């Protein structure tokens, strides 16, 4: 078993391929894996990497593949349909589990495997990409600045770029389900876009950029609470104000968005689009993250960062964390990125500026 080798499941997806293409930059050799040989083989030949064709529902083949590596990077979503099979196979084989998930329900599911992961002496760390490394690091930084914080707001936005098929398909599968917040330590349903505001995002070199954001059910509703213990958390994303105003009416037709035939139409439209932003688009896009913590006395602390867009952050953060795990830097059980690697983890991603 090579110390620099890991299994990359979903390697032929948009983000999986980005991770595969940049792995050598970190001295890592992924074994490309997925369900379709016709998608894996050309990529493996192009990159000179080994590959394995494995169906997640084939428990024997999956266990055999995982038993050959110390770590899996799970990049095949929607994770609500794939995380359970992968993590249970990892428990069987003693393989550390990471993924690039951002779904609150998946974080909460994987958290229930904490005791089993400790018993198996493995780490289960979902969300090692843009979902949720930058925001998790901001959350921990704010907790350190204001230890008695009772409320946490986290926001992100992007100038330029677009989303991948996988992200869009996951979003389509959640249409009509509304949003979520954490109140008094518990996750509660809330209207999507129930809150909107302007944020002065840090834009580097002492500059700021004012952008409108609206509340969404981002993964930190689960993970930031685990990392910091702050009981009240709301997360936001950049949105055009006119779109936000339209979404205020979404509650009246959520029933329609939940209809399977409506979701199928939307997914068909998604499949006709490009798989994700190209290298030039990613290179030009800028990502922003902002956070604010407040305590019972009304005192506040803020933090922010800017740098590459989400997919670029994901490929680097995933590989940085994979490198650490393969070098033995880990904590067994269910974990979050900043909880194990500290608030400075995001600073290891190339191009990140923090304030």
mmCIF file of C-alpha atoms in Angstrom, residues 141-347:
data_model
loop_
_atom_site.group_PDB
_atom_site.id
_atom_site.type_symbol
_atom_site.label_atom_id
_atom_site.label_comp_id
_atom_site.label_asym_id
_atom_site.label_seq_id
_atom_site.Cartn_x
_atom_site.Cartn_y
_atom_site.Cartn_z
ATOM 1 C CA UNK A 141 -11.706 31.943 13.756
ATOM 2 C CA UNK A 142 -14.754 33.870 15.007
ATOM 3 C CA UNK A 143 -15.243 31.465 17.908
ATOM 4 C CA UNK A 144 -11.634 32.069 18.908
ATOM 5 C CA UNK A 145 -12.162 35.841 18.743
ATOM 6 C CA UNK A 146 -15.458 35.753 20.637
ATOM 7 C CA UNK A 147 -15.519 32.568 22.776
ATOM 8 C CA UNK A 148 -18.968 33.283 24.252
ATOM 9 C CA UNK A 149 -20.654 33.849 20.874
ATOM 10 C CA UNK A 150 -24.302 32.813 20.747
ATOM 11 C CA UNK A 151 -25.063 33.666 17.107
ATOM 12 C CA UNK A 152 -23.122 33.060 13.903
ATOM 13 C CA UNK A 153 -23.751 34.339 10.377
ATOM 14 C CA UNK A 154 -21.771 32.979 7.441
ATOM 15 C CA UNK A 155 -22.022 34.169 3.843
ATOM 16 C CA UNK A 156 -20.299 33.435 0.552
ATOM 17 C CA UNK A 157 -20.553 34.856 -2.945
ATOM 18 C CA UNK A 158 -18.799 34.515 -6.290
ATOM 19 C CA UNK A 159 -17.982 36.968 -9.057
ATOM 20 C CA UNK A 160 -18.120 34.951 -12.284
ATOM 21 C CA UNK A 161 -18.030 31.198 -12.809
ATOM 22 C CA UNK A 162 -20.931 28.742 -12.838
ATOM 23 C CA UNK A 163 -21.977 25.507 -11.168
ATOM 24 C CA UNK A 164 -21.300 21.923 -12.228
ATOM 25 C CA UNK A 165 -23.824 19.301 -13.298
ATOM 26 C CA UNK A 166 -23.407 17.503 -9.989
ATOM 27 C CA UNK A 167 -24.104 20.604 -7.891
ATOM 28 C CA UNK A 168 -27.056 21.565 -10.086
ATOM 29 C CA UNK A 169 -28.516 18.041 -9.924
ATOM 30 C CA UNK A 170 -28.237 18.029 -6.132
ATOM 31 C CA UNK A 171 -30.000 21.386 -5.993
ATOM 32 C CA UNK A 172 -32.718 20.136 -8.340
ATOM 33 C CA UNK A 173 -33.287 17.183 -6.036
ATOM 34 C CA UNK A 174 -33.961 19.616 -3.173
ATOM 35 C CA UNK A 175 -36.379 21.899 -5.015
ATOM 36 C CA UNK A 176 -39.386 22.910 -2.992
ATOM 37 C CA UNK A 177 -37.936 21.823 0.336
ATOM 38 C CA UNK A 178 -37.194 25.324 1.620
ATOM 39 C CA UNK A 179 -34.274 26.320 3.820
ATOM 40 C CA UNK A 180 -32.886 25.631 7.281
ATOM 41 C CA UNK A 181 -31.298 27.457 10.216
ATOM 42 C CA UNK A 182 -29.970 26.397 13.605
ATOM 43 C CA UNK A 183 -31.842 27.819 16.595
ATOM 44 C CA UNK A 184 -30.900 27.084 20.189
ATOM 45 C CA UNK A 185 -28.735 24.195 19.047
ATOM 46 C CA UNK A 186 -31.349 22.490 16.874
ATOM 47 C CA UNK A 187 -31.754 22.484 13.097
ATOM 48 C CA UNK A 188 -35.110 23.909 12.065
ATOM 49 C CA UNK A 189 -36.813 24.344 8.725
ATOM 50 C CA UNK A 190 -37.028 27.923 7.475
ATOM 51 C CA UNK A 191 -38.082 29.624 4.230
ATOM 52 C CA UNK A 192 -35.432 29.636 1.514
ATOM 53 C CA UNK A 193 -34.326 33.251 1.332
ATOM 54 C CA UNK A 194 -36.145 34.055 4.550
ATOM 55 C CA UNK A 195 -33.477 36.646 5.300
ATOM 56 C CA UNK A 196 -31.656 39.009 2.952
ATOM 57 C CA UNK A 197 -29.026 41.689 3.512
ATOM 58 C CA UNK A 198 -26.036 43.465 2.001
ATOM 59 C CA UNK A 199 -22.572 42.344 3.116
ATOM 60 C CA UNK A 200 -19.253 44.158 2.743
ATOM 61 C CA UNK A 201 -17.053 41.261 1.650
ATOM 62 C CA UNK A 202 -13.284 41.533 2.002
ATOM 63 C CA UNK A 203 -11.882 41.919 -1.526
ATOM 64 C CA UNK A 204 -8.154 42.027 -0.785
ATOM 65 C CA UNK A 205 -5.659 44.854 -0.156
ATOM 66 C CA UNK A 206 -7.959 46.636 2.254
ATOM 67 C CA UNK A 207 -10.802 46.776 -0.259
ATOM 68 C CA UNK A 208 -14.390 45.601 0.200
ATOM 69 C CA UNK A 209 -17.175 44.613 -2.182
ATOM 70 C CA UNK A 210 -20.801 45.144 -1.198
ATOM 71 C CA UNK A 211 -23.018 42.283 -2.369
ATOM 72 C CA UNK A 212 -26.552 41.179 -1.581
ATOM 73 C CA UNK A 213 -26.964 37.764 0.068
ATOM 74 C CA UNK A 214 -29.944 35.633 1.072
ATOM 75 C CA UNK A 215 -30.289 32.810 3.575
ATOM 76 C CA UNK A 216 -29.881 29.235 2.312
ATOM 77 C CA UNK A 217 -29.433 25.789 3.928
ATOM 78 C CA UNK A 218 -25.600 25.619 3.590
ATOM 79 C CA UNK A 219 -23.687 22.737 5.180
ATOM 80 C CA UNK A 220 -22.412 24.896 8.056
ATOM 81 C CA UNK A 221 -25.846 24.713 9.656
ATOM 82 C CA UNK A 222 -24.551 21.265 10.656
ATOM 83 C CA UNK A 223 -20.750 21.533 10.566
ATOM 84 C CA UNK A 224 -20.137 24.967 12.111
ATOM 85 C CA UNK A 225 -22.115 23.909 15.165
ATOM 86 C CA UNK A 226 -19.941 20.800 15.515
ATOM 87 C CA UNK A 227 -16.776 22.887 15.102
ATOM 88 C CA UNK A 228 -17.700 25.795 17.380
ATOM 89 C CA UNK A 229 -20.697 24.828 19.529
ATOM 90 C CA UNK A 230 -22.389 28.155 18.641
ATOM 91 C CA UNK A 231 -26.125 27.409 19.011
ATOM 92 C CA UNK A 232 -27.656 29.830 16.491
ATOM 93 C CA UNK A 233 -26.400 29.747 12.896
ATOM 94 C CA UNK A 234 -27.673 31.229 9.630
ATOM 95 C CA UNK A 235 -25.911 30.830 6.293
ATOM 96 C CA UNK A 236 -26.224 32.980 3.170
ATOM 97 C CA UNK A 237 -25.214 33.077 -0.485
ATOM 98 C CA UNK A 238 -24.860 35.889 -2.990
ATOM 99 C CA UNK A 239 -28.039 36.563 -4.965
ATOM 100 C CA UNK A 240 -29.377 39.311 -7.216
ATOM 101 C CA UNK A 241 -31.933 41.349 -5.253
ATOM 102 C CA UNK A 242 -34.600 40.930 -7.948
ATOM 103 C CA UNK A 243 -34.216 37.133 -7.822
ATOM 104 C CA UNK A 244 -34.457 37.296 -4.043
ATOM 105 C CA UNK A 245 -37.750 39.174 -4.307
ATOM 106 C CA UNK A 246 -39.119 36.479 -6.620
ATOM 107 C CA UNK A 247 -38.035 33.716 -4.249
ATOM 108 C CA UNK A 248 -40.025 35.318 -1.450
ATOM 109 C CA UNK A 249 -43.076 33.853 -3.224
ATOM 110 C CA UNK A 250 -41.588 30.377 -3.552
ATOM 111 C CA UNK A 251 -43.492 29.020 -0.557
ATOM 112 C CA UNK A 252 -46.732 29.290 -2.501
ATOM 113 C CA UNK A 253 -45.561 26.840 -5.183
ATOM 114 C CA UNK A 254 -43.120 24.596 -3.293
ATOM 115 C CA UNK A 255 -45.663 21.792 -3.663
ATOM 116 C CA UNK A 256 -45.199 21.997 -7.438
ATOM 117 C CA UNK A 257 -41.390 22.037 -7.232
ATOM 118 C CA UNK A 258 -41.506 18.845 -5.186
ATOM 119 C CA UNK A 259 -43.331 16.990 -7.973
ATOM 120 C CA UNK A 260 -41.016 14.419 -9.529
ATOM 121 C CA UNK A 261 -42.039 15.285 -13.089
ATOM 122 C CA UNK A 262 -41.064 18.922 -12.518
ATOM 123 C CA UNK A 263 -37.679 17.886 -11.140
ATOM 124 C CA UNK A 264 -37.133 15.580 -14.129
ATOM 125 C CA UNK A 265 -37.758 18.444 -16.562
ATOM 126 C CA UNK A 266 -35.259 20.646 -14.710
ATOM 127 C CA UNK A 267 -32.664 17.853 -14.543
ATOM 128 C CA UNK A 268 -33.042 17.293 -18.297
ATOM 129 C CA UNK A 269 -32.317 20.982 -18.887
ATOM 130 C CA UNK A 270 -29.254 20.754 -16.616
ATOM 131 C CA UNK A 271 -27.909 17.773 -18.566
ATOM 132 C CA UNK A 272 -27.912 19.889 -21.739
ATOM 133 C CA UNK A 273 -25.620 22.519 -20.202
ATOM 134 C CA UNK A 274 -21.777 22.431 -20.009
ATOM 135 C CA UNK A 275 -20.532 20.126 -17.224
ATOM 136 C CA UNK A 276 -19.092 23.090 -15.313
ATOM 137 C CA UNK A 277 -16.908 26.194 -15.685
ATOM 138 C CA UNK A 278 -13.833 25.788 -17.878
ATOM 139 C CA UNK A 279 -10.319 26.607 -16.695
ATOM 140 C CA UNK A 280 -10.480 30.157 -18.043
ATOM 141 C CA UNK A 281 -13.800 30.845 -16.304
ATOM 142 C CA UNK A 282 -12.527 29.422 -13.033
ATOM 143 C CA UNK A 283 -9.340 31.449 -13.309
ATOM 144 C CA UNK A 284 -11.232 34.720 -13.706
ATOM 145 C CA UNK A 285 -13.859 34.095 -11.024
ATOM 146 C CA UNK A 286 -13.391 35.400 -7.464
ATOM 147 C CA UNK A 287 -14.865 33.867 -4.327
ATOM 148 C CA UNK A 288 -15.717 35.748 -1.133
ATOM 149 C CA UNK A 289 -16.526 34.509 2.374
ATOM 150 C CA UNK A 290 -17.723 36.592 5.337
ATOM 151 C CA UNK A 291 -18.657 35.740 8.893
ATOM 152 C CA UNK A 292 -19.999 37.535 11.932
ATOM 153 C CA UNK A 293 -20.305 36.268 15.510
ATOM 154 C CA UNK A 294 -22.386 37.959 18.206
ATOM 155 C CA UNK A 295 -22.592 37.279 21.954
ATOM 156 C CA UNK A 296 -25.420 37.865 24.435
ATOM 157 C CA UNK A 297 -24.051 41.312 25.291
ATOM 158 C CA UNK A 298 -24.235 42.410 21.660
ATOM 159 C CA UNK A 299 -20.470 42.346 21.098
ATOM 160 C CA UNK A 300 -19.445 41.231 17.625
ATOM 161 C CA UNK A 301 -16.478 39.861 15.710
ATOM 162 C CA UNK A 302 -16.132 39.641 11.927
ATOM 163 C CA UNK A 303 -13.789 37.843 9.549
ATOM 164 C CA UNK A 304 -13.480 37.415 5.821
ATOM 165 C CA UNK A 305 -11.450 36.036 2.957
ATOM 166 C CA UNK A 306 -11.292 36.167 -0.810
ATOM 167 C CA UNK A 307 -9.580 34.089 -3.453
ATOM 168 C CA UNK A 308 -10.382 31.444 -6.053
ATOM 169 C CA UNK A 309 -13.934 30.322 -6.797
ATOM 170 C CA UNK A 310 -15.447 27.237 -5.187
ATOM 171 C CA UNK A 311 -14.297 24.439 -7.489
ATOM 172 C CA UNK A 312 -10.702 25.612 -7.391
ATOM 173 C CA UNK A 313 -10.843 25.784 -3.595
ATOM 174 C CA UNK A 314 -12.376 22.302 -3.559
ATOM 175 C CA UNK A 315 -9.648 20.652 -5.602
ATOM 176 C CA UNK A 316 -6.866 22.184 -3.494
ATOM 177 C CA UNK A 317 -8.515 21.723 -0.081
ATOM 178 C CA UNK A 318 -9.424 18.116 -0.866
ATOM 179 C CA UNK A 319 -5.864 17.270 -1.848
ATOM 180 C CA UNK A 320 -4.312 19.201 1.064
ATOM 181 C CA UNK A 321 -6.471 17.246 3.504
ATOM 182 C CA UNK A 322 -5.790 13.950 1.682
ATOM 183 C CA UNK A 323 -2.063 14.612 1.978
ATOM 184 C CA UNK A 324 -2.401 15.269 5.715
ATOM 185 C CA UNK A 325 -4.408 12.096 6.302
ATOM 186 C CA UNK A 326 -1.957 9.941 4.353
ATOM 187 C CA UNK A 327 0.849 11.468 6.444
ATOM 188 C CA UNK A 328 -0.959 10.396 9.621
ATOM 189 C CA UNK A 329 -2.372 13.822 10.586
ATOM 190 C CA UNK A 330 -5.932 12.956 11.603
ATOM 191 C CA UNK A 331 -8.348 12.366 14.452
ATOM 192 C CA UNK A 332 -10.569 9.282 14.515
ATOM 193 C CA UNK A 333 -14.353 9.490 14.555
ATOM 194 C CA UNK A 334 -16.607 12.008 12.846
ATOM 195 C CA UNK A 335 -14.751 15.275 12.271
ATOM 196 C CA UNK A 336 -14.955 18.626 10.507
ATOM 197 C CA UNK A 337 -12.015 20.238 8.660
ATOM 198 C CA UNK A 338 -11.320 23.206 10.957
ATOM 199 C CA UNK A 339 -11.937 21.122 14.086
ATOM 200 C CA UNK A 340 -8.962 18.908 13.181
ATOM 201 C CA UNK A 341 -6.703 21.193 11.143
ATOM 202 C CA UNK A 342 -7.433 24.604 12.637
ATOM 203 C CA UNK A 343 -8.750 27.924 11.369
ATOM 204 C CA UNK A 344 -5.588 28.429 9.318
ATOM 205 C CA UNK A 345 -6.313 25.445 7.063
ATOM 206 C CA UNK A 346 -7.914 27.596 4.371
ATOM 207 C CA UNK A 347 -4.745 29.707 4.242
#
